[in-house]
PDB file of C-alpha atoms in Angstrom:
ATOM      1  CA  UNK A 809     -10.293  -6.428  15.483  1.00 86.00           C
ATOM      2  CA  UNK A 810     -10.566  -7.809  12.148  1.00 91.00           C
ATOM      3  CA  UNK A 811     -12.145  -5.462   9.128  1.00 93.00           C
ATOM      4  CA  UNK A 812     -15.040  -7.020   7.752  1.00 92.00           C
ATOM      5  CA  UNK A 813     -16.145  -5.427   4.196  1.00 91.00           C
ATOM      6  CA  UNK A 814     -19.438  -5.005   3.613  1.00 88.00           C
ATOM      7  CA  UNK A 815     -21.105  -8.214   1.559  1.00 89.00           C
ATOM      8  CA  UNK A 816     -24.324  -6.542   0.509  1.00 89.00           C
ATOM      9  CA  UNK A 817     -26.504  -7.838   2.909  1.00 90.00           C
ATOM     10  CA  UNK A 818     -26.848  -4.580   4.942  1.00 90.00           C
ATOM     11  CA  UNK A 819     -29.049  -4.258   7.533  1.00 93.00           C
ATOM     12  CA  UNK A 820     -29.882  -1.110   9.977  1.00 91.00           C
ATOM     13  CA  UNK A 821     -31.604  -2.360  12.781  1.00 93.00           C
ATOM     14  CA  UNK A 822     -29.651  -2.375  16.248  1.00 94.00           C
ATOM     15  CA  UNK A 823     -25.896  -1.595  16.756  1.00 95.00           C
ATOM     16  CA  UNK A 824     -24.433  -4.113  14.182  1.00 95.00           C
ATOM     17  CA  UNK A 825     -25.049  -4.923  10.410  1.00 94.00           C
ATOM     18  CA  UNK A 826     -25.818  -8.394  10.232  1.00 92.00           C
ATOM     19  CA  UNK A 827     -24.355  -8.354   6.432  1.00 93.00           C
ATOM     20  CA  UNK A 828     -20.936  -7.460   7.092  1.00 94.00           C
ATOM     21  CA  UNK A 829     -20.892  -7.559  11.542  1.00 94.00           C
ATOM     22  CA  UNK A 830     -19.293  -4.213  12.011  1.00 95.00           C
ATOM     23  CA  UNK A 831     -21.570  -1.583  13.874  1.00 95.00           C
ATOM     24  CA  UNK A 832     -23.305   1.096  12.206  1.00 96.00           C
ATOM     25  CA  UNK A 833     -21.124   4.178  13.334  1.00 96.00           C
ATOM     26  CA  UNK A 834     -17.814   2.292  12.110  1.00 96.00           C
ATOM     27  CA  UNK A 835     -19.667   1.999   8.622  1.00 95.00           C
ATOM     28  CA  UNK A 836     -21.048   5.837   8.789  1.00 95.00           C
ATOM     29  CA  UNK A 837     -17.248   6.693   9.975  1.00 96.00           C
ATOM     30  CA  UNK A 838     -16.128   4.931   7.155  1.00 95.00           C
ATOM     31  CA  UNK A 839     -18.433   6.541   4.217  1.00 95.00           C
ATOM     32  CA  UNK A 840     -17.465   9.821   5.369  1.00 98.00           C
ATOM     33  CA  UNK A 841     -13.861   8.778   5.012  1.00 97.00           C
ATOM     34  CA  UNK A 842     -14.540   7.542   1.039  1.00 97.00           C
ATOM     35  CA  UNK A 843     -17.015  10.666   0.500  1.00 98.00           C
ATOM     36  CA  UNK A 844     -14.098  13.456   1.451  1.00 98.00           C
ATOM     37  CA  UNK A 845     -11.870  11.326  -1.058  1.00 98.00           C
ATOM     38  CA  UNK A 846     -14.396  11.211  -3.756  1.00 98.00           C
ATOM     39  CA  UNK A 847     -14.991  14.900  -3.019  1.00 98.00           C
ATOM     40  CA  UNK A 848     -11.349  16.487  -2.892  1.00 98.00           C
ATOM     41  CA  UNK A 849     -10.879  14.032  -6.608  1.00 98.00           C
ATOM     42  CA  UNK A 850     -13.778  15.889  -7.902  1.00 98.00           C
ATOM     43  CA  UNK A 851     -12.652  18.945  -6.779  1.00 98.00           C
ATOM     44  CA  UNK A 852      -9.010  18.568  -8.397  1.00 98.00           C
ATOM     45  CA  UNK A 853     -10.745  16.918 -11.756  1.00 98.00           C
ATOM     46  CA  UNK A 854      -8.555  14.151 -11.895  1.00 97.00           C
ATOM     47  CA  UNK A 855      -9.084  12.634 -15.404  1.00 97.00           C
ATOM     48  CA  UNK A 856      -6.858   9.080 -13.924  1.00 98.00           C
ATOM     49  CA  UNK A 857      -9.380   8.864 -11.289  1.00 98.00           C
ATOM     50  CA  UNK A 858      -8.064   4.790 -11.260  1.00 98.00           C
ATOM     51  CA  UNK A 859      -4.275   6.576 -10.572  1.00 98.00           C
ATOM     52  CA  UNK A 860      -5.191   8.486  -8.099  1.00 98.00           C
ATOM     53  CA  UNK A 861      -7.724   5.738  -5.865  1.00 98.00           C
ATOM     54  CA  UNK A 862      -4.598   3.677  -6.349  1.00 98.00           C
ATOM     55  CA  UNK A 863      -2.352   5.959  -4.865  1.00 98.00           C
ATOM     56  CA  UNK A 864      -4.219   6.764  -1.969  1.00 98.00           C
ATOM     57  CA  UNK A 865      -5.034   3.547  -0.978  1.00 97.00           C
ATOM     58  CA  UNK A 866      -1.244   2.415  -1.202  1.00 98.00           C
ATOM     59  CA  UNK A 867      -0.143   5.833   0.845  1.00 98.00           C
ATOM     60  CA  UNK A 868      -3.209   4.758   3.469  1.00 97.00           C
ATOM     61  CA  UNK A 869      -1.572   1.042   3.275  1.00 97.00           C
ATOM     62  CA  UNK A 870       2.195   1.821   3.288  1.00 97.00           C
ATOM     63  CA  UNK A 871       1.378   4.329   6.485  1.00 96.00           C
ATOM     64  CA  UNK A 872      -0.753   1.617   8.493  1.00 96.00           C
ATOM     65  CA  UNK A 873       2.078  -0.965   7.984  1.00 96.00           C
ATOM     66  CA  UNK A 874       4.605   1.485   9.370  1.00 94.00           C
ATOM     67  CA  UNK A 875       2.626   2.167  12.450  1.00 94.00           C
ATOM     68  CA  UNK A 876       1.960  -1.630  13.378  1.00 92.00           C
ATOM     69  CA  UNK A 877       5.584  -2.087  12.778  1.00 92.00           C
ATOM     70  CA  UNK A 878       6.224   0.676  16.076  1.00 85.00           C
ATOM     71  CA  UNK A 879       4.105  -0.987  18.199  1.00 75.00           C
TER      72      UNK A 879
END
């Protein structure tokens, strides 16, 4: 399945945004996901909050490339 972000065109009727096509649990799963990051960087006062997103989103990358590679 291909990620599709969201385009702001959001919509909440039925199973599926019509903005961005991805269903409406997959986009709830996915704020929670952002919302504990934000939360634990709040938590730890970062003051390089741009450091820190930077870092976890190349850990998050780096980690997903390694596990398509062992399929």
């Amino acid at each position: 399945m291909k990620f599709s972000p969201c385009v702001d065109k959001c919509t909440y009727e039925g199973t599926h945004c019509e903005g961005c096509g991805r269903t409406h649990k997959e986009i709830a799963e996915t704020k929670k996901l952002v919302m504990a990051v934000v939360n634990f960087a709040q938590e730890q006062e970062y003051e390089n909050i741009e450091d820190f997103a930077n870092a976890i989103g190349q850990s998050v990358l780096k980690k997903l490339k390694k596990s398509a590679a062992g399929k």
